[in-house]
Short mmCIF file of C-alpha atoms in Angstrom, two decimals:
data_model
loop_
_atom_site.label_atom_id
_atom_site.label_comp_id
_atom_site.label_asym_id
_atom_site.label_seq_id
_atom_site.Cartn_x
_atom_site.Cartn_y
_atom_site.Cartn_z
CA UNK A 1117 -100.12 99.72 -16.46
CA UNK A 1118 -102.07 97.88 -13.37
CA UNK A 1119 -99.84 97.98 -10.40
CA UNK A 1120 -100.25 94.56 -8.74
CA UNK A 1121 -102.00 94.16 -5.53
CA UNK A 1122 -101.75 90.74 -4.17
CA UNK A 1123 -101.89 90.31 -0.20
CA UNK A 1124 -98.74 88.82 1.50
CA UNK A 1125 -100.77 88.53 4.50
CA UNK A 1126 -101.18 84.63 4.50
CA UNK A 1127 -97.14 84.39 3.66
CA UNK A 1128 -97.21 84.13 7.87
CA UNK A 1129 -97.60 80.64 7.60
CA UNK A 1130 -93.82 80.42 6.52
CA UNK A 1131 -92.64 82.74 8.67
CA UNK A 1132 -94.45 80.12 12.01
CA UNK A 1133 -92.09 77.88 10.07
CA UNK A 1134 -88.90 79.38 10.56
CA UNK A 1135 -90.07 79.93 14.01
CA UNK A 1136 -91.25 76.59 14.31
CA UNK A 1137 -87.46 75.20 13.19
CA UNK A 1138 -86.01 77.81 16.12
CA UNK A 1139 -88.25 76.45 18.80
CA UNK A 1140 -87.38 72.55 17.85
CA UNK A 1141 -84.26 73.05 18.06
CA UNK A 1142 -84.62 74.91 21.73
CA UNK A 1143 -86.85 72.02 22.90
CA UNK A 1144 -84.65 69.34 22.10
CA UNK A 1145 -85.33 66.77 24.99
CA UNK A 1146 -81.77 65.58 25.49
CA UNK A 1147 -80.94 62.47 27.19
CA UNK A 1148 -81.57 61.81 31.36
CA UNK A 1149 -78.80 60.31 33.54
CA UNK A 1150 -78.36 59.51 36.76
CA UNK A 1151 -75.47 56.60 36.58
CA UNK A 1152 -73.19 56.58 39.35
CA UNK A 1153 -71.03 53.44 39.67
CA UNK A 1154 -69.06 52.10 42.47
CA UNK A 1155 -66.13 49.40 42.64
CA UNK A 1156 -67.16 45.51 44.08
CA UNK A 1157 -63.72 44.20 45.22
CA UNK A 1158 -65.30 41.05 45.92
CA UNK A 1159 -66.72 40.43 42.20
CA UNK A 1160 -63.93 42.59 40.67
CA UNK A 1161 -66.96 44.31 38.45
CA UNK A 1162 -67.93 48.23 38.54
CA UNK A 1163 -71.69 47.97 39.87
CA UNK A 1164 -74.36 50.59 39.77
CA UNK A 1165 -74.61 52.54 42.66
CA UNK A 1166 -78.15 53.35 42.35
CA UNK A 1167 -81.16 51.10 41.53
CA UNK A 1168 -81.12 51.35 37.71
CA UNK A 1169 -78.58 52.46 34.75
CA UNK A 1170 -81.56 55.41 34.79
CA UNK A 1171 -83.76 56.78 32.58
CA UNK A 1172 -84.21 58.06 28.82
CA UNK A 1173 -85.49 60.98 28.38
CA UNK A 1174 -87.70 62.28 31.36
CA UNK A 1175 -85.34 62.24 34.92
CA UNK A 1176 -85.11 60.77 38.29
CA UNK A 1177 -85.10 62.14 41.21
CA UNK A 1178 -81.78 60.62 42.59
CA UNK A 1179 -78.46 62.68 42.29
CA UNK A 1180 -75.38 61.22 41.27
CA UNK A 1181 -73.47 61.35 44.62
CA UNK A 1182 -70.82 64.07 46.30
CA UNK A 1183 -67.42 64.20 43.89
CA UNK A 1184 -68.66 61.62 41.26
CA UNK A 1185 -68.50 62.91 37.60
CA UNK A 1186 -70.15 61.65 34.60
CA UNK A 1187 -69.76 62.51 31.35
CA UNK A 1188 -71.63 61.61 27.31
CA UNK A 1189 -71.78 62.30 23.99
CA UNK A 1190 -75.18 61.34 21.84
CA UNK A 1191 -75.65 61.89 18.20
CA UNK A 1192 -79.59 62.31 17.24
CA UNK A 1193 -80.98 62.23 13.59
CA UNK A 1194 -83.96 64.49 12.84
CA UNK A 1195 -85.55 64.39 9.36
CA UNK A 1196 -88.56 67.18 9.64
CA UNK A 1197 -91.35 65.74 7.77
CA UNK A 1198 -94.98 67.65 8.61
CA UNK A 1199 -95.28 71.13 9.75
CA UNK A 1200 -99.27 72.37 10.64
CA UNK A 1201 -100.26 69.31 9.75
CA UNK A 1202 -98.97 69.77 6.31
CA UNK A 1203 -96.25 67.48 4.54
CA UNK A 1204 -93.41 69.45 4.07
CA UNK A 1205 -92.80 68.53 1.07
CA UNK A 1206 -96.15 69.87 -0.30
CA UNK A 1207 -96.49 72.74 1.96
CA UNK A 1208 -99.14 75.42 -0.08
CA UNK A 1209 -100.69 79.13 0.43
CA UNK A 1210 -103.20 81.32 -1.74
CA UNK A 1211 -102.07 84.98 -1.53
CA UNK A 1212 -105.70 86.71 -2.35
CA UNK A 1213 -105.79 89.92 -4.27
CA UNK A 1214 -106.03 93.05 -1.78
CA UNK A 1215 -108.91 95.50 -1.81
CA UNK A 1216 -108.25 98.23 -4.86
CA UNK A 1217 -110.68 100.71 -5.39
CA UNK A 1218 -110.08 101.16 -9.24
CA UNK A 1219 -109.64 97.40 -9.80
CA UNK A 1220 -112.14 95.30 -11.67
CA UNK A 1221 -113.79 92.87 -10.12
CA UNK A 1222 -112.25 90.47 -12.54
CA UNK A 1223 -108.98 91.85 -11.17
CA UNK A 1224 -110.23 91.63 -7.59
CA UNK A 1225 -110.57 87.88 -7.98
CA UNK A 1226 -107.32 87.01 -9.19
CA UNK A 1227 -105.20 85.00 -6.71
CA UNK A 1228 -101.72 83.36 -7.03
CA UNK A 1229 -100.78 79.77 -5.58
CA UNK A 1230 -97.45 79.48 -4.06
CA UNK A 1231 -96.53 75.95 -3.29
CA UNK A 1232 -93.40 74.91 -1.30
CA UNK A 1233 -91.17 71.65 -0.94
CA UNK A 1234 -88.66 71.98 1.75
CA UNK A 1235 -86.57 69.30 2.73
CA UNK A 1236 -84.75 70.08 6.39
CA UNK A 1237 -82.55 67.59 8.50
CA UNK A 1238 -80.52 67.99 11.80
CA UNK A 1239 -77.44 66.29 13.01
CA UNK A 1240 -77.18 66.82 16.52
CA UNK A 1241 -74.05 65.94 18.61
CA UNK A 1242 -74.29 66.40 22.18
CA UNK A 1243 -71.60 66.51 25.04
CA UNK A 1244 -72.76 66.40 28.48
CA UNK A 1245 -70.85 66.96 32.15
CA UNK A 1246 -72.74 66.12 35.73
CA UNK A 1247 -71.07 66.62 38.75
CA UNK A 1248 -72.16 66.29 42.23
CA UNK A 1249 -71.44 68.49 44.56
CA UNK A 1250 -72.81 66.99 47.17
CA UNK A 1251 -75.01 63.80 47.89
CA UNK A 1252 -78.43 65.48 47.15
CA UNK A 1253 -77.38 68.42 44.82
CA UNK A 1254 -75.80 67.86 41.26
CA UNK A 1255 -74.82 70.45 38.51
CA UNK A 1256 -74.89 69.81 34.54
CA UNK A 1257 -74.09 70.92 31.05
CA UNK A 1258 -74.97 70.03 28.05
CA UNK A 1259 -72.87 71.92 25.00
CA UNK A 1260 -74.89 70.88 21.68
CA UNK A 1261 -73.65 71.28 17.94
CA UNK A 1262 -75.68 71.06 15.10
CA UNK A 1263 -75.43 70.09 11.57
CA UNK A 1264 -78.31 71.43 9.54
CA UNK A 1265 -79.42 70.40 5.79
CA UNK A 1266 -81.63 72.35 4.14
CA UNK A 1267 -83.11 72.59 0.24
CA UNK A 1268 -86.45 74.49 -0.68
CA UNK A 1269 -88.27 74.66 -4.08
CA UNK A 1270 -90.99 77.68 -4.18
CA UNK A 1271 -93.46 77.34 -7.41
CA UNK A 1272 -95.52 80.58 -7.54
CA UNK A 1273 -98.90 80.29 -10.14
CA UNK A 1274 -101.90 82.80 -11.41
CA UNK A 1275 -104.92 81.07 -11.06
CA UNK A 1276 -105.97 80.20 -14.77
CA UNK A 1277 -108.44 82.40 -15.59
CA UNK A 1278 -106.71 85.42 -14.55
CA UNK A 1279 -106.93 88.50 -15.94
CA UNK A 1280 -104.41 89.79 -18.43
CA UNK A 1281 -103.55 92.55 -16.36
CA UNK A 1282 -101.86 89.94 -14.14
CA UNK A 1283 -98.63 88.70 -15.41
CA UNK A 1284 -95.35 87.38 -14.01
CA UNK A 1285 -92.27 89.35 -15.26
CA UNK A 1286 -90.89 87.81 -18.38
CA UNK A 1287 -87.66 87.87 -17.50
CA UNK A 1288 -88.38 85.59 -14.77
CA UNK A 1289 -90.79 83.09 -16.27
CA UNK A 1290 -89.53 79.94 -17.87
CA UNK A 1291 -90.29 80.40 -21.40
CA UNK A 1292 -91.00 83.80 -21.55
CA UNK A 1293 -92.46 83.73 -24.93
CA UNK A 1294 -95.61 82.01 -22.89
CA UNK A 1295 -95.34 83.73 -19.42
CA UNK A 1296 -98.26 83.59 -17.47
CA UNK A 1297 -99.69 80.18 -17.81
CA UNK A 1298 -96.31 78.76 -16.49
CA UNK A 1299 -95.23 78.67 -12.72
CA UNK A 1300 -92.54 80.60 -11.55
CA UNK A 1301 -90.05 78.40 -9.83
CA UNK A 1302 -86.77 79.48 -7.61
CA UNK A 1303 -84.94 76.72 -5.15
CA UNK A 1304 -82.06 77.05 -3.17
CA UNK A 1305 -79.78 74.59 -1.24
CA UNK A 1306 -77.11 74.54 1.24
CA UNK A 1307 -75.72 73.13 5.06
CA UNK A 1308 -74.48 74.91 8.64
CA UNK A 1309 -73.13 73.78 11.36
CA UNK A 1310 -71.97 75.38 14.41
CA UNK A 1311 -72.78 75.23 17.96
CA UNK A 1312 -76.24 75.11 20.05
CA UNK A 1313 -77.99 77.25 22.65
CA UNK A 1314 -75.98 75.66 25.93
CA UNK A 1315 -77.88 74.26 28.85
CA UNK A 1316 -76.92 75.11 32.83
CA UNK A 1317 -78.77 72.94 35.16
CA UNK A 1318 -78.72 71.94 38.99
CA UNK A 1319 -80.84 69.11 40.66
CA UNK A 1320 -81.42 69.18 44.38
CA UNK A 1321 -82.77 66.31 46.03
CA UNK A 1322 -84.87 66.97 48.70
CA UNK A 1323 -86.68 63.70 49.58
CA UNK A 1324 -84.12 60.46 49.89
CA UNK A 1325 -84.62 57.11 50.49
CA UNK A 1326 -87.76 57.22 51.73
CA UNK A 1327 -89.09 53.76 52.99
CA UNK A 1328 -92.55 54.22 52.95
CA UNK A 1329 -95.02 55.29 49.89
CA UNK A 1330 -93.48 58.62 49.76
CA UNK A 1331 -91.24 59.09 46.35
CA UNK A 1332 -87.98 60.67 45.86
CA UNK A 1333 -88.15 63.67 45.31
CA UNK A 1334 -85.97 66.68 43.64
CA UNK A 1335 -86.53 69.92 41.62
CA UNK A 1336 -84.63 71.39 38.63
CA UNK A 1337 -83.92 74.49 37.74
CA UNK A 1338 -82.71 74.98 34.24
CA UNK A 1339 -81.29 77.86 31.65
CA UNK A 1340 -80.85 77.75 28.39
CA UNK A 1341 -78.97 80.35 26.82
CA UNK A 1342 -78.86 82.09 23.32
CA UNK A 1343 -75.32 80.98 22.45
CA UNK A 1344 -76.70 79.01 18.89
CA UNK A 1345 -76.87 81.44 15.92
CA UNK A 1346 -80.48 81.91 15.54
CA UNK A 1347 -81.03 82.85 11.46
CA UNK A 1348 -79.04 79.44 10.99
CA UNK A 1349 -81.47 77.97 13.28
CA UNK A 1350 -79.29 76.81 15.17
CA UNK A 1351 -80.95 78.53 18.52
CA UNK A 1352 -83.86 80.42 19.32
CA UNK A 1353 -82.48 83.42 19.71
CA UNK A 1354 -83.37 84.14 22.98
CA UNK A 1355 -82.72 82.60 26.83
CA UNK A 1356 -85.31 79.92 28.70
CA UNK A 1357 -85.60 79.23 32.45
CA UNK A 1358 -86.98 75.90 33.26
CA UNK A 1359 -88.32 74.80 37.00
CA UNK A 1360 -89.13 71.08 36.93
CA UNK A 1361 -90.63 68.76 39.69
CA UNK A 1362 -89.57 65.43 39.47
CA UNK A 1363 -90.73 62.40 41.50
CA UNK A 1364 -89.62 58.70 41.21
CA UNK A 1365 -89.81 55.65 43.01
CA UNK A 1366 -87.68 51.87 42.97
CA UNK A 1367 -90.29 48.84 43.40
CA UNK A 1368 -88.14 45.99 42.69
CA UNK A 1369 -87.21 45.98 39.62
CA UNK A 1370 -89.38 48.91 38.51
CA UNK A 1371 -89.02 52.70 38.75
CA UNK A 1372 -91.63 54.63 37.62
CA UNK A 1373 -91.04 58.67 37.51
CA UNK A 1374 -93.36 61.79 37.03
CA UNK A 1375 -91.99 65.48 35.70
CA UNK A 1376 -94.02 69.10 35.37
CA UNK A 1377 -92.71 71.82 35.16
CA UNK A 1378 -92.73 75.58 33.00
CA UNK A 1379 -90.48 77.40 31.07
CA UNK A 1380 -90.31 80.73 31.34
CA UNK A 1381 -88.59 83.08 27.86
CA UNK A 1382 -87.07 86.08 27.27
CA UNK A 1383 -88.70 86.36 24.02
CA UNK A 1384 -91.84 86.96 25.63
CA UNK A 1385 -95.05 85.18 26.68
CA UNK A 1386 -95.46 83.36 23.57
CA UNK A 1387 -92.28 81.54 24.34
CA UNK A 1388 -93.39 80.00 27.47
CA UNK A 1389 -94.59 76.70 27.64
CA UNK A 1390 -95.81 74.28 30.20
CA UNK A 1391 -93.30 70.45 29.85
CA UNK A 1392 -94.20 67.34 31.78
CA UNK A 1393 -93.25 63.58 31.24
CA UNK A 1394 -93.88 59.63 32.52
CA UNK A 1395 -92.55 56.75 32.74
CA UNK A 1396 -90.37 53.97 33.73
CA UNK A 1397 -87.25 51.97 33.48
CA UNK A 1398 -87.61 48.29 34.16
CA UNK A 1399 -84.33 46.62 34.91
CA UNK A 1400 -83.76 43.21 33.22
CA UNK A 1401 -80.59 42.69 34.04
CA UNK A 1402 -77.42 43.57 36.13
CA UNK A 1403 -76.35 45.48 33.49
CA UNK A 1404 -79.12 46.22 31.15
CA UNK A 1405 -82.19 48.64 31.75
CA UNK A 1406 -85.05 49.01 29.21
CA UNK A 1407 -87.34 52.43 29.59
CA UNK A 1408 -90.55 53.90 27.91
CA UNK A 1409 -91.38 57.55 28.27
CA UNK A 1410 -94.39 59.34 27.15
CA UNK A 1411 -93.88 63.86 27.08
CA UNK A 1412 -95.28 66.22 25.85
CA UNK A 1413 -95.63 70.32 25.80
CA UNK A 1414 -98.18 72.92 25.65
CA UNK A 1415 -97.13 76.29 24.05
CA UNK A 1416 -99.42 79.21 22.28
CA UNK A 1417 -97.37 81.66 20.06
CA UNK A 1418 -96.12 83.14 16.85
CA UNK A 1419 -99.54 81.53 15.08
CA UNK A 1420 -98.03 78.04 15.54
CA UNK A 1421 -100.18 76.20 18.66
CA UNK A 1422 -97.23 73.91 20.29
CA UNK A 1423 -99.50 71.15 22.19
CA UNK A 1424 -96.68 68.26 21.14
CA UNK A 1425 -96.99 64.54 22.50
CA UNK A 1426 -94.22 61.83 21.82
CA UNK A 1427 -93.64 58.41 22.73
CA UNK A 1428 -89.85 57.53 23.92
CA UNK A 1429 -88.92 53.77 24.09
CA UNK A 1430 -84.90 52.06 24.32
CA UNK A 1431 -82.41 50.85 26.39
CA UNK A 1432 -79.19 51.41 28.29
CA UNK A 1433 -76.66 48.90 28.92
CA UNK A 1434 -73.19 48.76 31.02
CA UNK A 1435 -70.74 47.33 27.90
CA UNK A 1436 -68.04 47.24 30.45
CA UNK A 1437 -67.08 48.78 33.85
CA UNK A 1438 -68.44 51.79 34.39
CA UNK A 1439 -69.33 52.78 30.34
CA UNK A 1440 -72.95 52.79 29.84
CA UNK A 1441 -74.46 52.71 25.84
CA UNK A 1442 -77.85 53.57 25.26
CA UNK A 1443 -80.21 53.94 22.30
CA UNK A 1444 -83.92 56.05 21.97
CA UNK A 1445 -86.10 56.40 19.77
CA UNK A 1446 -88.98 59.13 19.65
CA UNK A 1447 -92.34 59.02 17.70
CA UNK A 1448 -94.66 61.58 17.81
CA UNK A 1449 -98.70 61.10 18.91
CA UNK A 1450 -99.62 64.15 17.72
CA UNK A 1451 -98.51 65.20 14.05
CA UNK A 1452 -100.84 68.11 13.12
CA UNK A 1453 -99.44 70.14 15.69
CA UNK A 1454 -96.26 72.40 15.02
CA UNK A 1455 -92.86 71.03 13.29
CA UNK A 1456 -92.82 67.02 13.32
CA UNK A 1457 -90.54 64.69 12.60
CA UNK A 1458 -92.23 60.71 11.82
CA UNK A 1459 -89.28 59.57 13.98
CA UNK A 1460 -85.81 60.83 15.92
CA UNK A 1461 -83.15 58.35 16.44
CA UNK A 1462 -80.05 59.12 19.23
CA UNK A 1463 -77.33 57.07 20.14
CA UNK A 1464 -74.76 57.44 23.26
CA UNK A 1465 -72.41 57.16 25.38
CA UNK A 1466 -71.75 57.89 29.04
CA UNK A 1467 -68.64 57.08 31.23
CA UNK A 1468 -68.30 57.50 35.31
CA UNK A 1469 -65.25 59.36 36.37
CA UNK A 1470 -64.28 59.29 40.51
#
C-alpha cells in the first residue's frame, strides 16, 4: 500500500494559537489605582486625597500615601473572536503533500484541508492589595483566577480529485461505505478554572508636586510569576519583569498621563515585548471621574507578530465614603494582529482601608 506523506509543517499556525491564548492571558492589562481617601470633619464626607478617583487602565504617577491600604476585586469578560486575522470560528490550513521520490505526481499534488471552529471565553476575577509604605513608594498584588470555556470542531478533507491512493481510514470516516469524499470531523468540549500567574509590583515616586511644567513622575518595576497552570492556559508558563516610566500631570480638572516601558521573559527573547499607554481622566464631579486610554504592545515570537493597539474608555465613581465602583471597556484598533477579542468588559470594586 502507499504510505501517506502529507506535511504537518503548516499545523504551526495552531500551535501560535495555543501560544497566542498563554500570552493573553499574561498580558492582561489589569485595572490602575491610585485612590487614597481622607476624612472632612467639617462636611462629614470621605474626600479624595489626591486630584482624581485615578485612572483605568494605564497609571499615575502619584502613590497612595505612607500606611494607607487599598484593596479590589474586578471581574472581566473575554470572548476571543479573531486570531491572525482569521475568525476563529473559521480558522483553516492546507497540509501539502511532502516530497516522495516514488510518488506520482498525481500523488504529489494531493493536499488535505483542515478547517477549525474554536470557540474560547475567559472569566477573570481579580483581587488586588496596595499598600504604601511610605509617601512616595507603594507595593501591590494582584492574585488573578480564571475561568476558561473552551469547544473546538476540527473537519479534515482530501481535495476532490485526489488520488485513490489517498484515503481516510474507514473506521474513522462517517459513512464508511463512502469514505473519502466525506470530511473527517472530531470536536471536543470542556471548562478550567484555577488560579493566574500572580503579579508583585512597587511604585516609587520620584518627582512630587511639582509646581511648574515638570510632571510627576515615578517608575515601576513589576514581576509576574508562573504560578497559573500553563497547558490550561491559565499562565504562560514562564516569569516576566516589567520596568515602566510613568509621567502624569493635574491641570484643573484634567490629568493627562504617559507610560513606556519593556518586559523582559524567562522564556526567552521572543517573550519580550516593548508596553506603553496614554491618556487621561477628566473629573466631572466630586465623586465621579471619567477616563480614556489608548495602549498598545510590540512583541516578535513563536510565528505570531504581537504589535496590539486598544482603545480603553469608562468611569469610576465614589458610591459612598471611601468605596469607589468603576467600569472599562476595551476595543481593539488592530484586529489582524495576534489573539483578539471585538470587546472586553470589567467591572470593580475598590475600598480604602487606614
Amino acid at each position: 500500500g502507499h504510505e501517506h506523506h502529507f506535511s504537518g509543517d503548516s499545523l504551526a499556525a495552531f500551535n501560535s494559537l495555543s501560544a497566542a491564548i498563554g500570552q493573553n492571558v499574561g498580558n492582561f492589562n489589569y485595572s490602575s489605582s491610585v485612590n487614597s481617601f481622607t476624612y472632612d470633619p467639617v462636611q462629614a464626607v470621605f474626600l479624595p486625597s489626591i486630584d482624581s478617583l485615578g485612572s483605568l487602565v494605564g497609571q499615575r504617577a502619584e502613590t497612595i500615601g505612607k500606611g494607607k491600604f487599598n484593596g479590589a476585586v474586578s471581574w472581566s469578560h473575554l470572548q476571543y473572536r479573531r486570531f491572525e486575522g482569521q475568525h476563529l470560528h473559521s480558522l483553516s490550513v492546507v497540509l501539502p503533500h511532502s516530497n516522495c521520490p516514488t510518488c506520482s505526481p498525481a500523488q504529489l499534488d494531493d493536499f488535505i484541508t483542515v478547517g477549525m471552529d474554536v470557540n474560547f471565553s475567559q472569566d477573570l476575577l481579580a483581587l488586588y492589595g496596595t499598600y504604601g509604605l511610605t509617601d512616595r513608594l507603594d507595593v501591590s498584588l494582584v492574585v488573578p483566577y480564571l475561568v476558561n470555556h473552551m469547544s473546538v470542531t476540527a473537519k479534515a478533507k482530501l481535495n476532490p480529485a485526489h488520488d485513490p491512493a489517498h484515503s481516510f481510514d474507514p473506521a474513522d470516516c462517517i459513512d464508511p461505505t463512502d469514505c473519502n469524499p466525506d470530511p473527517q470531523v472530531s470536536s471536543a468540549r470542556g471548562s478550567k478554572n484555577g488560579f493566574g500567574d500572580m503579579i508583585l509590583r512597587a511604585k516609587y515616586n520620584f518627582v512630587k508636586g511639582s509646581q511648574s511644567w515638570v510632571p510627576d513622575s515615578s517608575f515601576v518595576v513589576r514581576g509576574q510569576f508562573a504560578t497559573g497552570e500553563q497547558n490550561e492556559f491559565m499562565g504562560t508558563g514562564h516569569n516576566e519583569f516589567r520596568v515602566l516610566f510613568v509621567f502624569s500631570k493635574p491641570i484643573d480638572l484634567v490629568t493627562p498621563h504617559l507610560n513606556f516601558g519593556y518586559q523582559a521573559s524567562t522564556g526567552g527573547a521572543n517573550y519580550d515585548l516593548f508596553v506603553w499607554d496614554g491618556g487621561t481622566d477628566v473629573r466631572v464631579t466630586e465623586r465621579a471621574m471619567l477616563g480614556f486610554d489608548i495602549f498598545g504592545q510590540f512583541q516578535n515570537g513563536d510565528g505570531v507578530e504581537q504589535n496590539l493597539i486598544d482603545v480603553a474608555g469608562g468611569g469610576r465613581f465614589n458610591v459612598m465614603d471611601n468605596l469607589v465602583m468603576f467600569a472599562i471597556t476595551q476595543w481593539p484598533l488592530v484586529k489582524n494582529n495576534g489573539l483578539r477579542t471585538n470587546m472586553t468588559w470589567t467591572l470593580g470594586l475598590e475600598y480604602t482601608f487606614f
